[in-house]
Short mmCIF file of C-alpha atoms in Angstrom, two decimals:
data_model
loop_
_atom_site.label_atom_id
_atom_site.label_comp_id
_atom_site.label_asym_id
_atom_site.label_seq_id
_atom_site.Cartn_x
_atom_site.Cartn_y
_atom_site.Cartn_z
CA MET A 172 -27.54 50.16 -0.50
CA LYS A 173 -30.23 48.42 1.36
CA ASN A 174 -31.85 47.22 -1.91
CA SER A 175 -28.57 45.64 -2.97
CA GLU A 176 -28.07 43.89 0.33
CA THR A 177 -31.64 42.54 0.21
CA LYS A 178 -31.16 41.24 -3.41
CA GLU A 179 -27.92 39.53 -2.45
CA ARG A 180 -29.59 37.76 0.56
CA GLU A 181 -32.40 36.69 -1.61
CA TYR A 182 -30.04 35.42 -4.27
CA LEU A 183 -28.07 33.40 -1.62
CA GLN A 184 -31.19 31.94 -0.04
CA ASN A 185 -32.28 30.68 -3.44
CA TYR A 186 -28.82 29.55 -4.57
CA ASN A 187 -28.53 25.80 -5.10
CA ILE A 188 -24.96 24.69 -5.01
CA ASP A 189 -26.16 21.12 -5.94
CA LYS A 190 -26.69 22.36 -9.55
CA TYR A 191 -22.95 22.13 -10.04
CA GLU A 192 -20.71 19.14 -9.98
CA ARG A 193 -18.12 19.44 -7.38
CA PRO A 194 -14.53 17.97 -7.51
CA SER A 195 -12.59 16.17 -4.92
CA LEU A 196 -9.62 18.23 -3.77
CA THR A 197 -6.18 16.70 -2.86
CA SER A 198 -2.75 18.06 -2.11
CA ASP A 199 0.41 16.48 -3.45
CA ILE A 200 3.91 17.33 -2.04
CA VAL A 201 7.05 17.21 -4.02
CA SER A 202 9.61 16.85 -1.33
CA PHE A 203 13.25 17.47 -2.22
CA THR A 204 16.47 17.09 -0.41
CA VAL A 205 20.21 17.13 -1.45
CA LYS A 206 21.99 13.86 -0.79
CA THR A 207 25.69 13.33 -0.50
CA GLN A 208 27.08 10.62 -2.54
CA GLU A 209 30.27 9.36 -1.01
CA ASN A 210 33.03 8.09 -3.23
CA ASN A 211 36.16 6.11 -2.79
CA ASP A 212 38.48 8.62 -4.31
CA TYR A 213 39.88 10.79 -1.63
CA ARG A 214 41.00 13.28 -4.24
CA LYS A 215 37.38 14.12 -5.34
CA LEU A 216 34.72 15.86 -3.36
CA PRO A 217 31.56 13.93 -2.52
CA GLU A 218 28.92 14.31 -5.24
CA LYS A 219 25.63 16.06 -4.31
CA LYS A 220 22.42 14.69 -5.82
CA LEU A 221 18.99 16.10 -5.77
CA SER A 222 16.58 13.61 -4.57
CA VAL A 223 12.71 13.34 -4.38
CA LEU A 224 10.67 11.45 -1.82
CA LEU A 225 8.11 8.81 -3.14
CA ILE A 226 5.69 6.77 -1.15
CA LYS A 227 4.44 3.38 -2.45
CA ARG A 228 0.59 3.48 -2.59
CA GLN A 229 -1.06 1.05 -0.18
CA GLU A 230 -4.64 1.43 -1.77
CA TYR A 231 -6.20 1.21 -5.26
CA PRO A 232 -6.00 2.78 -7.61
CA PHE A 233 -2.33 2.42 -8.52
CA LYS A 234 -1.72 0.09 -5.45
CA ASP A 235 2.01 -0.73 -5.09
CA MET A 236 3.08 2.11 -7.41
CA TRP A 237 5.21 5.02 -6.43
CA ALA A 238 3.62 8.37 -5.69
CA LEU A 239 4.22 11.79 -4.14
CA PRO A 240 3.03 12.15 -0.52
CA GLY A 241 -0.46 13.61 -0.35
CA GLY A 242 -4.05 12.96 0.04
CA PHE A 243 -7.67 14.24 0.05
CA VAL A 244 -8.54 17.45 1.81
CA MET A 245 -11.01 16.95 4.60
CA PRO A 246 -14.10 19.17 5.27
CA ARG A 247 -13.22 22.51 6.85
CA GLU A 248 -9.59 21.89 6.12
CA SER A 249 -7.59 24.27 3.86
CA VAL A 250 -5.46 22.70 1.09
CA GLU A 251 -2.41 24.08 2.80
CA ASP A 252 -3.28 22.61 6.10
CA ASN A 253 -3.88 19.28 4.33
CA ALA A 254 -0.44 19.42 2.76
CA TYR A 255 1.28 20.01 6.08
CA ARG A 256 -0.73 17.18 7.63
CA LYS A 257 -0.09 14.75 4.98
CA LEU A 258 3.63 15.51 4.99
CA LYS A 259 3.70 14.94 8.72
CA GLU A 260 1.82 11.70 8.44
CA LYS A 261 3.69 10.21 5.50
CA ALA A 262 7.13 11.72 5.86
CA GLY A 263 7.28 12.58 9.56
CA ILE A 264 8.29 16.21 8.86
CA GLU A 265 6.65 19.37 10.41
CA ASP A 266 9.28 21.97 10.32
CA VAL A 267 9.31 22.79 6.56
CA VAL A 268 8.25 25.47 4.36
CA LEU A 269 5.81 24.58 1.60
CA SER A 270 5.46 26.59 -1.54
CA GLN A 271 2.47 26.11 -3.85
CA LEU A 272 3.60 24.99 -7.34
CA ARG A 273 0.49 24.50 -9.51
CA MET A 274 -3.14 23.20 -9.64
CA PHE A 275 -3.85 20.12 -11.78
CA SER A 276 -7.46 19.65 -12.72
CA LYS A 277 -7.57 18.05 -16.20
CA GLU A 278 -10.49 15.66 -16.72
CA GLY A 279 -9.55 11.99 -16.64
CA ARG A 280 -6.33 12.38 -14.67
CA ASP A 281 -7.69 10.23 -11.89
CA PRO A 282 -9.79 6.96 -12.54
CA ARG A 283 -11.97 7.69 -9.45
CA GLY A 284 -13.54 10.81 -10.86
CA TRP A 285 -12.95 14.54 -11.01
CA VAL A 286 -10.01 15.13 -8.69
CA VAL A 287 -8.31 18.46 -8.53
CA SER A 288 -4.82 18.43 -7.05
CA CYS A 289 -2.90 21.28 -5.61
CA ALA A 290 0.88 20.53 -5.73
CA PHE A 291 3.27 21.84 -3.24
CA MET A 292 7.10 21.76 -3.01
CA ALA A 293 9.22 21.26 0.16
CA LEU A 294 12.92 21.40 0.35
CA ALA A 295 14.73 20.40 3.51
CA GLU A 296 17.81 18.58 4.83
CA GLU A 297 17.43 14.78 4.60
CA ASN A 298 17.67 14.41 8.37
CA LYS A 299 14.57 16.53 8.95
CA PHE A 300 12.53 13.89 7.24
CA ASN A 301 11.57 10.93 9.45
CA ILE A 302 12.13 8.35 6.70
CA ASP A 303 12.75 4.73 7.82
CA LYS A 304 15.49 3.40 5.70
CA HIS A 305 14.18 -0.14 6.22
CA ASN A 306 10.65 0.68 5.18
CA ALA A 307 10.28 -0.40 1.59
CA ASN A 308 7.27 1.88 1.17
CA GLU A 309 8.94 5.19 1.47
CA LYS A 310 12.20 5.94 -0.48
CA TRP A 311 14.37 8.77 -1.72
CA PHE A 312 15.12 8.64 -5.44
CA ASN A 313 17.93 10.50 -7.03
CA ILE A 314 16.90 12.65 -9.86
CA ASP A 315 18.65 12.59 -13.31
CA TYR A 316 17.41 14.15 -16.57
CA LYS A 317 18.67 14.54 -20.01
CA LYS A 318 17.38 16.83 -22.72
CA GLU A 319 16.76 14.93 -25.82
CA LYS A 320 15.50 17.52 -28.37
CA ASN A 321 13.59 20.76 -28.27
CA ASN A 322 11.20 20.37 -25.26
CA ILE A 323 11.63 16.57 -24.80
CA TYR A 324 13.38 15.28 -21.64
CA ASN A 325 14.28 11.87 -20.36
CA LEU A 326 13.80 11.54 -16.53
CA THR A 327 15.34 8.90 -14.42
CA LEU A 328 14.55 8.36 -10.71
CA ARG A 329 16.95 5.97 -9.11
CA ASN A 330 17.50 4.49 -5.53
CA GLU A 331 19.48 1.50 -4.37
CA ASP A 332 16.70 -0.92 -5.45
CA GLU A 333 14.73 0.63 -8.33
CA ILE A 334 14.93 2.75 -11.36
CA LEU A 335 11.83 4.65 -12.65
CA THR A 336 11.99 6.39 -16.12
CA ALA A 337 9.70 8.77 -17.92
CA VAL A 338 9.81 10.84 -21.17
CA ILE A 339 8.49 14.30 -20.53
CA GLU A 340 7.35 16.83 -23.05
CA MET A 341 7.39 20.41 -21.81
CA GLY A 342 4.64 22.49 -23.38
CA ASP A 343 1.73 24.92 -22.79
CA GLU A 344 0.12 22.72 -20.30
CA PHE A 345 3.32 22.52 -18.16
CA SER A 346 4.28 19.05 -19.12
CA LYS A 347 3.15 15.79 -20.57
CA VAL A 348 4.55 12.50 -19.34
CA ASP A 349 4.78 9.52 -21.76
CA ASN A 350 6.51 6.20 -21.69
CA TYR A 351 6.99 5.87 -17.94
CA LYS A 352 8.39 2.51 -16.71
CA LEU A 353 8.16 1.37 -13.20
#
């Protein structure tokens, strides 16, 4: 037993972590709410729409494009703590349960370098989010999708000012997005 502990201690003393390239780590949060769409026909119930929160990026790369709330994990911060911090900073919400969805690590997905993103999901009532309706940089987008064929879907995200579209191919690598228009 002692010999094994000594060997491990020697191994760790000689270990050089700098031999391995390290990625940056981020969290991204897909925040959902169900919005009620009022209608003028008193005979019909109000329509319910699933909506996703998007934040307009203030920095390069992709400046002025819509993105999920999130950001880089700081030293000594867990990816979960980062997700809660970013959701509080960018959406003003603290009292929400986050569920980890998936890790994204494919090379070339971020022009800044090797960035691994851990995606989380939050679902809460709209009034729990502190979103300023007059702030053009944070908006709820209603989600609509239509299956075209086999595993191809047309996705539309819409709010009162903008429409975003994408063609999504579901496959082995979860999904592939093509033809997105902003």
